[in-house]
């Protein structure tokens, strides 16, 4: 049998598992402060949900989705991102009626068939939030600031916010037409660009192969209608008002079809490349396109694995408040049940009120020497030894495993 995880997947354990939980906890705390509520959607959905929302001509739908048929021949897909599922849930359960604040967040596994590389997996984790029902630029600013706060909560402070506006249904077609005209004049476009030229010309803006050929590309800024211009300006004013530094980046288009107006990416130099830790934007037509009421939305998602790499490089893991490991040993076999009962009390009450502990032992039928060796192996900070003579006086031996000192302590003083 092949005992390896499938290509592009990974097991998360040890410090990485701890980091993942901390990132999720910190994010949840921040979401809750901003009034966002959690929604957990299924890992698979009807494949058509993603093709309709993300767009037929995007990389995700064209090459990266895990699509399969179930036993009844239904065409399903593992979710490649969280937005489409959340919009589906919003429409299905009439969240517009039951949750008028319109603020939701999610965390969970996503699936994309991509070439595996550092921090990119075929099964990966995202944390995201979406704000439904507000056309105000303050919703855009809140989402961007919320994302920044999550990064700084795990020690990532060197971040760069890139923002752009892609306009609306009124003004984007003019920009699109001007892009098609411009790109048609460029010779030797790469295969992807040639294919996308008519269907999705915005995507050519972020082509890594042809980028040097694109000088003097038309900018969306020039085509923004009055409403879009005001929206973009006010979003920026709000970001400035709380000291959030950002760069207006006309090349930022994002890979998904559903964006309107604001798009943003949050990058960090810590990762070396220009890759984003998180990204998002506004999608004012998506709910309606998927069959709901006309509802504007702005949201973002971050890739947990990439954020954790950056957090690690920022030294966040060095400062984690680690738990104290305590091993319970027995010098006499007959004290096993007494020691076991003590362990249970310790896990319930903590050691002198300290609940940040992990309790190990007792083990049967091992010499005290081998018990102490095991305590060292697991990195115990303290070993508490139950021995007959001391126990008669209500005491145990507490060994400090680091400096090898020991003292007799009353059991009542430990609990
Ligand atoms: Zn517009
Ligand atoms: Zn290209």
PDB file of C-alpha atoms and ligand atoms in Angstrom, residues 167-168 170-171 225 228, ligand 1:
ATOM      1  CA  UNK A 167     -15.884  49.866 -12.541  1.00  0.00           C
ATOM      2  CA  UNK A 168     -19.480  48.790 -12.923  1.00  0.00           C
ATOM      3  CA  UNK A 170     -22.104  50.907 -16.994  1.00  0.00           C
ATOM      4  CA  UNK A 171     -18.455  51.872 -17.351  1.00  0.00           C
ATOM      5  CA  UNK A 225     -18.245  56.646 -14.384  1.00  0.00           C
ATOM      6  CA  UNK A 228     -17.610  54.542  -9.529  1.00  0.00           C
TER       7      UNK A 228
HETATM    8 ZN1  LIG B   1     -19.234  52.743 -13.117  1.00  0.00          ZN
END
